[in-house]
């Protein structure tokens, strides 16, 4: 038995990219700290993250990572394999040996032990990287970003001053600015957002990608789940792809980041009551918005093909007014679909799901009505307890739902609707409004 690892301060996670983890809200319980194969240890805790990468670990060497009981890295031993691979604190193991791994360190222990018993020399480890929020009270922010087309993110190219003090480092990915996801924006749009976002500015970053070589998730041997010997394979054996069940995917969740573009008729009332931040509070029955399918909670982030960086309703009104003054009869609004966090304290949960194989996401199939104000049929289940629903079969999801601790928070989001393609040319020019 190893000595307990002191819990490291976990990075704050903004609610926009990831719902808050229920594990952080439940009372802490005492749990034993155990030795993990590879030199890791575990203690109670939880984490919330947004991106997954795959690394190959050598089972003949200590990993040198201290985990809490939810497979979240709390301590990285200097000079260890984990440090050499660049595994950051707060990273959560969610994939191991060809299978999704539930947030349970004992299952991690059993799988690594089973892999060693079968003579495996290495395994592929899937890590969900942590995110953190930095709040800037003034300018300059002290960092710059460049588009990394390979990773499809805006990576920090230098950091100093205020940014460095807040933990922003070279290689961090900028995820959102004041609640607006920037991953699908152009560099010019991001620069506009950084220039115009009101203070204090809340920005969400993701930890840098580890230095270790990223590998395909199915490039290593398959390790059976604990108690499951049927699918065991020897070192280097190939998986039977034709029999692999369908799974939810990272690409599926990425689809939710797309904006829904609606072309509105400027000669008619839109029929939407917005809050101060351009979120649709109410949709008038029979209105133009209702006919277009704009849902309550959707937020206008683009007008006429250009970002509404401050996302203030008064700016939206000004842009629509200028469009009318120029004689335009229609205008395209780009809306981010609403995200919802619903908490459940008991089973059975008030919904059922089905895997949409084409999209790679789990869709809410039915609800029992008790949570109808939050959970609606057709929404996507994005996270359970702050952990993304990625790489799961329907059987995997059933196990996760049965085993997750209560109370638990579910993250959900409406599917994009309307036209999801970017406009070929902006309808409005310059920095309107």
C-alpha positions as a printed NumPy array, in Angstrom:
array([[  0.   ,   0.   ,   0.   ],
       [  1.428,   3.351,  -0.991],
       [  1.077,   6.579,   0.915],
       [ -1.954,   8.683,  -0.064],
       [ -1.267,  11.241,  -2.763],
       [ -2.142,  14.776,  -1.754],
       [ -4.967,  16.066,  -3.943],
       [ -3.703,  18.668,  -6.388],
       [ -5.819,  21.713,  -7.092],
       [ -7.877,  20.881, -10.154],
       [ -8.22 ,  23.383, -12.958],
       [-11.5  ,  25.27 , -13.059],
       [-13.671,  24.229, -15.98 ],
       [-15.958,  26.677, -17.691],
       [-19.56 ,  25.531, -18.086],
       [-19.684,  26.422, -21.755],
       [-17.473,  23.64 , -23.114],
       [-18.125,  21.097, -20.388],
       [-20.831,  20.733, -17.753],
       [-19.556,  20.837, -14.179],
       [-18.689,  17.453, -12.75 ],
       [-21.078,  16.126, -10.172],
       [-18.155,  14.339,  -8.546],
       [-16.802,  17.695,  -7.401],
       [-20.057,  18.396,  -5.54 ],
       [-20.579,  15.146,  -3.701],
       [-19.221,  14.671,  -0.179],
       [-15.737,  13.225,  -0.234],
       [-15.494,   9.64 ,   0.977],
       [-12.519,   7.87 ,   2.425],
       [-11.087,   5.26 ,   0.061],
       [ -7.914,   3.195,   0.255],
       [ -4.856,   4.215,  -1.72 ],
       [ -3.445,   1.258,  -3.636],
       [ -0.393,   0.498,  -5.743],
       [ -1.13 ,   0.446,  -9.458],
       [  0.846,  -1.678, -11.867],
       [  3.345,   0.708, -13.414],
       [  3.883,   2.68 , -10.213],
       [  0.626,   4.673, -10.126],
       [ -1.637,   5.189,  -7.135],
       [ -5.207,   6.276,  -6.614],
       [ -7.356,   8.326,  -4.288],
       [-10.91 ,   9.732,  -4.397],
       [-11.848,  12.588,  -6.703],
       [-13.084,  13.624, -10.153],
       [-12.356,  15.744, -13.163],
       [-13.94 ,  17.366, -16.186],
       [-12.253,  17.538, -19.561],
       [-12.749,  18.105, -23.268],
       [-10.234,  16.388, -25.598],
       [ -8.816,  12.871, -25.878],
       [ -5.374,  11.755, -27.059],
       [ -3.844,   8.268, -27.212],
       [ -0.371,   7.323, -25.964],
       [  1.518,   4.024, -25.865],
       [  2.761,   3.04 , -22.396],
       [  5.535,   0.542, -21.618],
       [  4.307,  -1.996, -19.054],
       [  7.868,  -2.927, -18.11 ],
       [  8.437,   0.526, -16.586],
       [  6.66 ,   2.369, -13.771],
       [  4.153,   4.854, -15.13 ],
       [  4.875,   7.298, -12.316],
       [  1.388,   8.826, -12.162],
       [ -0.738,   9.151,  -9.021],
       [ -4.445,   8.837,  -9.791],
       [ -7.529,   9.568,  -7.737],
       [-10.308,   6.949,  -7.715],
       [-11.859,   8.405, -10.902],
       [ -8.661,   7.837, -12.955],
       [ -7.672,  11.51 , -12.843],
       [ -3.931,  12.245, -12.656],
       [ -3.17 ,  14.089,  -9.414],
       [  0.613,  13.664,  -9.217],
       [  3.256,  13.174, -11.913],
       [  6.555,  11.764, -10.612],
       [  9.599,  13.665, -11.957],
       [ 11.627,  11.507, -14.333],
       [  8.886,   8.884, -14.623],
       [  7.331,   7.498, -17.779],
       [  4.281,   9.725, -17.342],
       [  6.478,  12.833, -17.161],
       [  8.424,  11.737, -20.262],
       [  5.168,  11.258, -22.167],
       [  4.014,  14.705, -21.056],
       [  0.902,  13.56 , -19.187],
       [ -0.451,  16.655, -17.38 ],
       [ -2.086,  16.876, -13.964],
       [ -5.855,  16.714, -14.309],
       [ -5.767,  14.369, -17.317],
       [ -8.314,  11.558, -17.016],
       [ -7.789,   8.029, -18.37 ],
       [-10.912,   7.128, -20.353],
       [ -9.558,   4.463, -22.724],
       [ -7.242,   1.543, -22.086],
       [ -6.313,  -1.554, -24.047],
       [ -8.748,  -1.046, -26.914],
       [-11.771,  -0.32 , -24.722],
       [-13.416,   2.693, -23.079],
       [-12.554,   2.869, -19.395],
       [-15.161,   3.969, -16.848],
       [-14.058,   6.576, -14.259],
       [-12.998,   3.847, -11.83 ],
       [ -9.335,   3.399, -10.925],
       [ -9.894,  -0.151,  -9.676],
       [-10.935,  -1.113, -13.212],
       [ -7.726,   0.51 , -14.467],
       [ -5.755,  -1.587, -11.966],
       [ -7.46 ,  -4.821, -13.033],
       [ -6.959,  -4.217, -16.743],
       [ -3.252,  -3.465, -16.38 ],
       [ -2.809,  -6.526, -14.174],
       [ -4.627,  -8.652, -16.739],
       [ -2.473,  -7.265, -19.554],
       [  0.708,  -8.179, -17.676],
       [ -0.63 , -11.668, -16.929],
       [ -1.162, -12.19 , -20.658],
       [  2.398, -11.139, -21.411],
       [  1.608,  -7.801, -23.039],
       [  4.559,  -5.414, -23.153],
       [  2.616,  -2.245, -23.915],
       [ -0.873,  -0.749, -23.958],
       [ -2.582,   2.23 , -25.569],
       [ -3.818,   4.727, -23.015],
       [ -6.503,   7.282, -23.915],
       [ -6.366,  10.541, -21.934],
       [ -8.948,  13.294, -21.77 ],
       [ -7.012,  16.542, -21.369],
       [ -8.081,  19.025, -18.684],
       [ -9.366,  22.511, -19.327],
       [ -9.087,  25.568, -17.114],
       [-10.581,  29.038, -17.003],
       [ -8.539,  32.242, -16.86 ],
       [-10.21 ,  35.561, -16.065],
       [ -8.494,  38.69 , -17.376],
       [ -9.361,  42.007, -15.727],
       [ -7.49 ,  44.169, -18.256],
       [ -5.523,  44.312, -21.49 ],
       [ -3.03 ,  43.294, -22.802],
       [ -3.853,  39.662, -22.065],
       [ -0.238,  38.619, -22.512],
       [ -0.616,  35.806, -25.045],
       [ -0.966,  35.189, -28.772],
       [ -2.469,  32.268, -30.688],
       [ -1.827,  30.656, -34.062],
       [ -4.086,  28.27 , -35.932],
       [ -2.873,  24.666, -35.705],
       [ -4.587,  23.105, -38.72 ],
       [ -3.391,  19.61 , -37.814],
       [ -5.033,  19.665, -34.383],
       [ -7.764,  22.082, -35.563],
       [ -7.249,  24.392, -32.583],
       [ -5.865,  27.83 , -31.814],
       [ -2.629,  27.074, -29.965],
       [ -0.91 ,  29.592, -27.71 ],
       [  2.331,  30.66 , -29.454],
       [  3.697,  32.764, -26.591],
       [  2.574,  33.65 , -23.059],
       [  3.89 ,  36.162, -20.566],
       [  2.706,  38.613, -17.927],
       [ -0.924,  38.164, -16.912],
       [ -1.378,  35.039, -19.045],
       [  1.673,  33.272, -17.629],
       [  0.56 ,  34.025, -14.067],
       [ -2.803,  32.41 , -14.779],
       [ -1.25 ,  29.166, -16.021],
       [ -1.466,  29.852, -19.751],
       [  1.554,  28.304, -21.465],
       [  2.836,  27.756, -24.986],
       [  0.914,  24.856, -26.516],
       [ -2.32 ,  25.44 , -24.594],
       [ -5.398,  25.461, -26.844],
       [ -7.78 ,  28.42 , -26.645],
       [-11.295,  26.939, -26.465],
       [-13.642,  29.835, -25.778],
       [-13.777,  33.575, -25.175],
       [-16.556,  34.873, -22.927],
       [-18.573,  31.717, -23.552],
       [-18.148,  31.661, -27.345],
       [-16.428,  28.581, -28.712],
       [-13.624,  29.699, -31.046],
       [-12.473,  26.4  , -32.51 ],
       [-14.48 ,  26.86 , -35.724],
       [-13.655,  30.565, -36.182],
       [-11.06 ,  32.107, -38.473],
       [ -7.932,  33.705, -37.031],
       [ -9.313,  37.14 , -37.923],
       [-12.531,  36.378, -36.043],
       [-10.583,  35.236, -32.972],
       [ -8.501,  38.405, -33.042],
       [-11.703,  40.442, -33.252],
       [-13.147,  38.569, -30.275],
       [ -9.973,  39.145, -28.24 ],
       [-10.034,  42.839, -29.121],
       [-13.718,  43.472, -28.472],
       [-14.734,  41.067, -25.699],
       [-15.837,  43.014, -22.623],
       [-13.849,  42.949, -19.388],
       [-13.487,  40.971, -17.252],
       [-12.828,  38.457, -20.047],
       [-13.33 ,  34.778, -19.227],
       [-11.34 ,  32.422, -21.413],
       [-11.129,  28.648, -21.374],
       [ -7.907,  26.862, -22.321],
       [ -7.029,  23.193, -22.73 ],
       [ -3.76 ,  21.786, -21.463],
       [ -1.013,  21.318, -24.089],
       [ -0.982,  18.06 , -26.024],
       [  1.495,  15.643, -24.376],
       [  4.924,  15.32 , -25.931],
       [  4.597,  11.56 , -26.398],
       [  3.826,  10.25 , -29.878],
       [  0.075,  10.061, -30.475],
       [ -1.076,   6.659, -31.778],
       [ -4.36 ,   5.245, -33.151],
       [ -6.624,   3.956, -30.36 ],
       [ -6.756,   0.453, -31.853],
       [ -2.994,   0.108, -32.482],
       [ -2.314,  -1.923, -29.329],
       [ -3.552,  -5.225, -27.923],
       [ -7.145,  -5.591, -26.742],
       [ -7.529,  -6.127, -22.998],
       [-10.849,  -7.6  , -21.811],
       [-12.922,  -5.834, -19.205],
       [-12.549,  -7.298, -15.74 ],
       [-14.276, -10.68 , -15.66 ],
       [-14.605, -10.804, -19.468],
       [-12.28 , -13.341, -21.076],
       [-14.241, -13.9  , -24.26 ],
       [-12.609, -11.115, -26.252],
       [ -9.041, -11.597, -25.014],
       [ -6.344, -11.529, -27.688],
       [ -2.611, -12.077, -27.579],
       [  0.066,  -9.48 , -28.238],
       [ -0.141,  -7.998, -31.736],
       [ -3.411,  -9.76 , -32.585],
       [ -5.787,  -7.877, -34.893],
       [ -9.277,  -6.992, -33.822],
       [-12.201,  -8.281, -35.866],
       [-13.451,  -4.94 , -37.159],
       [-16.489,  -6.427, -38.845],
       [-17.883,  -7.482, -35.466],
       [-17.11 ,  -4.248, -33.628],
       [-20.297,  -2.646, -32.252],
       [-21.056,   0.966, -33.12 ],
       [-19.74 ,   3.592, -30.693],
       [-20.232,   7.258, -29.951],
       [-17.404,   9.362, -31.366],
       [-15.453,  12.561, -30.759],
       [-16.424,  13.633, -34.268],
       [-20.057,  13.244, -33.262],
       [-19.676,  15.661, -30.367],
       [-17.711,  17.996, -32.622],
       [-20.798,  18.276, -34.841],
       [-22.554,  20.012, -31.959],
       [-20.121,  22.927, -32.256],
       [-21.54 ,  23.83 , -35.647],
       [-23.73 ,  26.896, -35.79 ],
       [-27.288,  26.711, -37.039],
       [-27.83 ,  29.363, -39.709],
       [-31.32 ,  30.754, -40.193],
       [-32.196,  33.224, -42.941],
       [-34.763,  35.6  , -41.494],
       [-37.244,  37.733, -43.421],
       [-36.635,  41.352, -42.374],
       [-40.137,  42.36 , -43.451],
       [-41.677,  40.237, -40.671],
       [-41.265,  40.263, -36.891],
       [-38.891,  37.525, -35.775],
       [-40.981,  36.707, -32.719],
       [-38.114,  36.084, -30.294],
       [-37.635,  37.638, -26.86 ],
       [-33.89 ,  37.794, -26.213],
       [-32.047,  38.267, -22.938],
       [-29.175,  40.762, -22.753],
       [-26.699,  38.218, -24.161],
       [-28.686,  37.322, -27.29 ],
       [-30.165,  34.107, -25.862],
       [-33.708,  33.3  , -26.91 ],
       [-35.833,  33.497, -23.758],
       [-39.202,  32.987, -25.436],
       [-40.37 ,  32.008, -28.902],
       [-43.729,  33.45 , -29.932],
       [-46.243,  30.775, -31.051],
       [-46.784,  30.924, -34.8  ],
       [-43.961,  33.428, -35.213],
       [-41.266,  33.438, -37.887],
       [-38.809,  32.015, -35.344],
       [-41.181,  29.188, -34.465],
       [-41.622,  28.322, -38.149],
       [-37.831,  28.332, -38.653],
       [-37.366,  25.991, -35.669],
       [-35.287,  28.315, -33.461],
       [-35.349,  26.732, -29.976],
       [-35.466,  28.556, -26.629],
       [-31.969,  28.976, -25.205],
       [-30.272,  29.31 , -28.603],
       [-27.743,  32.173, -28.68 ],
       [-27.035,  34.451, -31.64 ],
       [-23.266,  34.542, -32.218],
       [-23.13 ,  35.602, -35.884],
       [-25.141,  38.119, -37.877],
       [-24.847,  38.372, -41.631],
       [-21.877,  36.006, -41.642],
       [-19.816,  38.036, -39.144],
       [-19.237,  37.264, -35.455],
       [-21.236,  39.144, -32.871],
       [-18.234,  39.139, -30.557],
       [-19.78 ,  40.782, -27.518],
       [-23.052,  38.898, -27.981],
       [-25.111,  41.796, -26.687],
       [-28.721,  42.112, -27.815],
       [-28.343,  45.847, -28.37 ],
       [-25.639,  45.128, -30.972],
       [-27.908,  42.567, -32.643],
       [-30.662,  45.186, -32.882],
       [-28.223,  47.706, -34.404],
       [-27.013,  45.253, -37.04 ],
       [-30.542,  44.304, -38.054],
       [-31.428,  48.003, -38.19 ],
       [-28.461,  48.761, -40.468],
       [-29.397,  45.85 , -42.732],
       [-32.891,  47.318, -43.136],
       [-31.45 ,  50.786, -43.805],
       [-29.408,  49.305, -46.66 ],
       [-32.542,  47.857, -48.203],
       [-31.75 ,  44.229, -47.365],
       [-34.839,  42.002, -47.268],
       [-33.25 ,  39.055, -45.46 ],
       [-30.359,  38.341, -43.134],
       [-28.686,  35.185, -41.828],
       [-28.394,  34.633, -38.086],
       [-25.895,  32.056, -36.823],
       [-27.041,  30.503, -33.557],
       [-25.309,  28.2  , -31.089],
       [-27.719,  25.54 , -29.924],
       [-28.506,  25.539, -26.188],
       [-26.638,  23.405, -23.672],
       [-28.42 ,  22.037, -20.616],
       [-27.18 ,  20.54 , -17.348],
       [-29.691,  18.302, -15.571],
       [-29.108,  16.765, -12.134],
       [-30.559,  13.42 , -11.062],
       [-30.425,  12.148,  -7.495],
       [-32.113,   8.758,  -7.943],
       [-32.693,   5.903, -10.373],
       [-34.304,   5.1  , -12.736],
       [-33.223,   8.143, -14.729],
       [-36.083,  10.006, -16.436],
       [-34.992,   9.281, -20.   ],
       [-33.905,   6.585, -22.422],
       [-31.286,   6.876, -25.152],
       [-30.476,   5.427, -28.544],
       [-27.175,   5.579, -30.435],
       [-27.435,   7.536, -33.674],
       [-24.84 ,   5.527, -35.593],
       [-24.649,   7.993, -38.475],
       [-23.833,  10.962, -36.252],
       [-21.955,   9.019, -33.559],
       [-23.94 ,  10.463, -30.637],
       [-26.486,   9.252, -28.107],
       [-29.926,  10.805, -28.649],
       [-32.566,  11.16 , -25.951],
       [-35.295,   8.83 , -27.19 ],
       [-37.989,   9.271, -24.557],
       [-38.533,  11.111, -21.269],
       [-40.975,  10.327, -18.486],
       [-42.04 ,  13.949, -18.122],
       [-40.484,  14.596, -14.701],
       [-37.575,  16.466, -16.292],
       [-39.4  ,  17.728, -19.37 ],
       [-38.367,  21.326, -18.658],
       [-34.694,  20.364, -19.113],
       [-34.409,  17.012, -20.896],
       [-36.26 ,  16.736, -24.179],
       [-36.512,  13.989, -26.773],
       [-34.078,  14.587, -29.623],
       [-31.367,  16.201, -27.494],
       [-27.841,  14.741, -27.427],
       [-26.403,  13.271, -24.233],
       [-22.92 ,  14.834, -24.159],
       [-21.573,  14.04 , -20.692],
       [-22.185,  12.085, -17.497],
       [-20.717,  13.579, -14.355],
       [-18.669,  15.961, -16.504],
       [-17.078,  13.145, -18.549],
       [-17.736,  13.207, -22.275],
       [-19.795,  10.355, -23.708],
       [-17.193,   9.258, -26.273],
       [-16.148,   5.799, -27.473],
       [-19.115,   4.03 , -25.866],
       [-21.369,   1.314, -27.243],
       [-24.978,   1.172, -26.089],
       [-23.933,  -1.603, -23.674],
       [-21.06 ,   0.558, -22.383],
       [-23.407,   3.489, -21.772],
       [-25.807,   1.237, -19.891],
       [-22.98 ,   0.137, -17.581],
       [-21.862,   3.726, -17.005],
       [-25.414,   4.81 , -16.166],
       [-25.824,   1.898, -13.764],
       [-22.481,   2.462, -12.054],
       [-22.257,   6.261, -11.813],
       [-22.483,   7.729,  -8.323],
       [-25.496,   9.778,  -7.28 ],
       [-26.304,  12.595,  -7.525],
       [-25.077,  12.922, -11.098],
       [-25.205,  15.745, -13.613],
       [-25.971,  15.072, -17.268],
       [-24.82 ,  17.39 , -20.029],
       [-27.175,  17.705, -22.986],
       [-27.357,  19.81 , -26.112],
       [-29.804,  20.333, -28.932],
       [-28.688,  19.149, -32.354],
       [-27.772,  21.88 , -34.836],
       [-30.613,  22.646, -37.224],
       [-31.193,  24.999, -40.122],
       [-28.332,  25.425, -42.602],
       [-25.005,  24.46 , -40.97 ],
       [-22.705,  25.571, -43.799],
       [-20.699,  28.786, -43.476],
       [-21.732,  31.628, -45.76 ],
       [-19.654,  31.884, -48.93 ],
       [-19.523,  35.677, -48.511],
       [-20.499,  37.806, -45.484],
       [-23.832,  39.611, -46.001],
       [-22.593,  42.536, -43.901],
       [-19.216,  44.177, -44.352],
       [-16.944,  45.884, -41.844],
       [-17.402,  45.848, -38.072],
       [-21.141,  46.465, -38.073],
       [-22.688,  47.586, -34.784]])
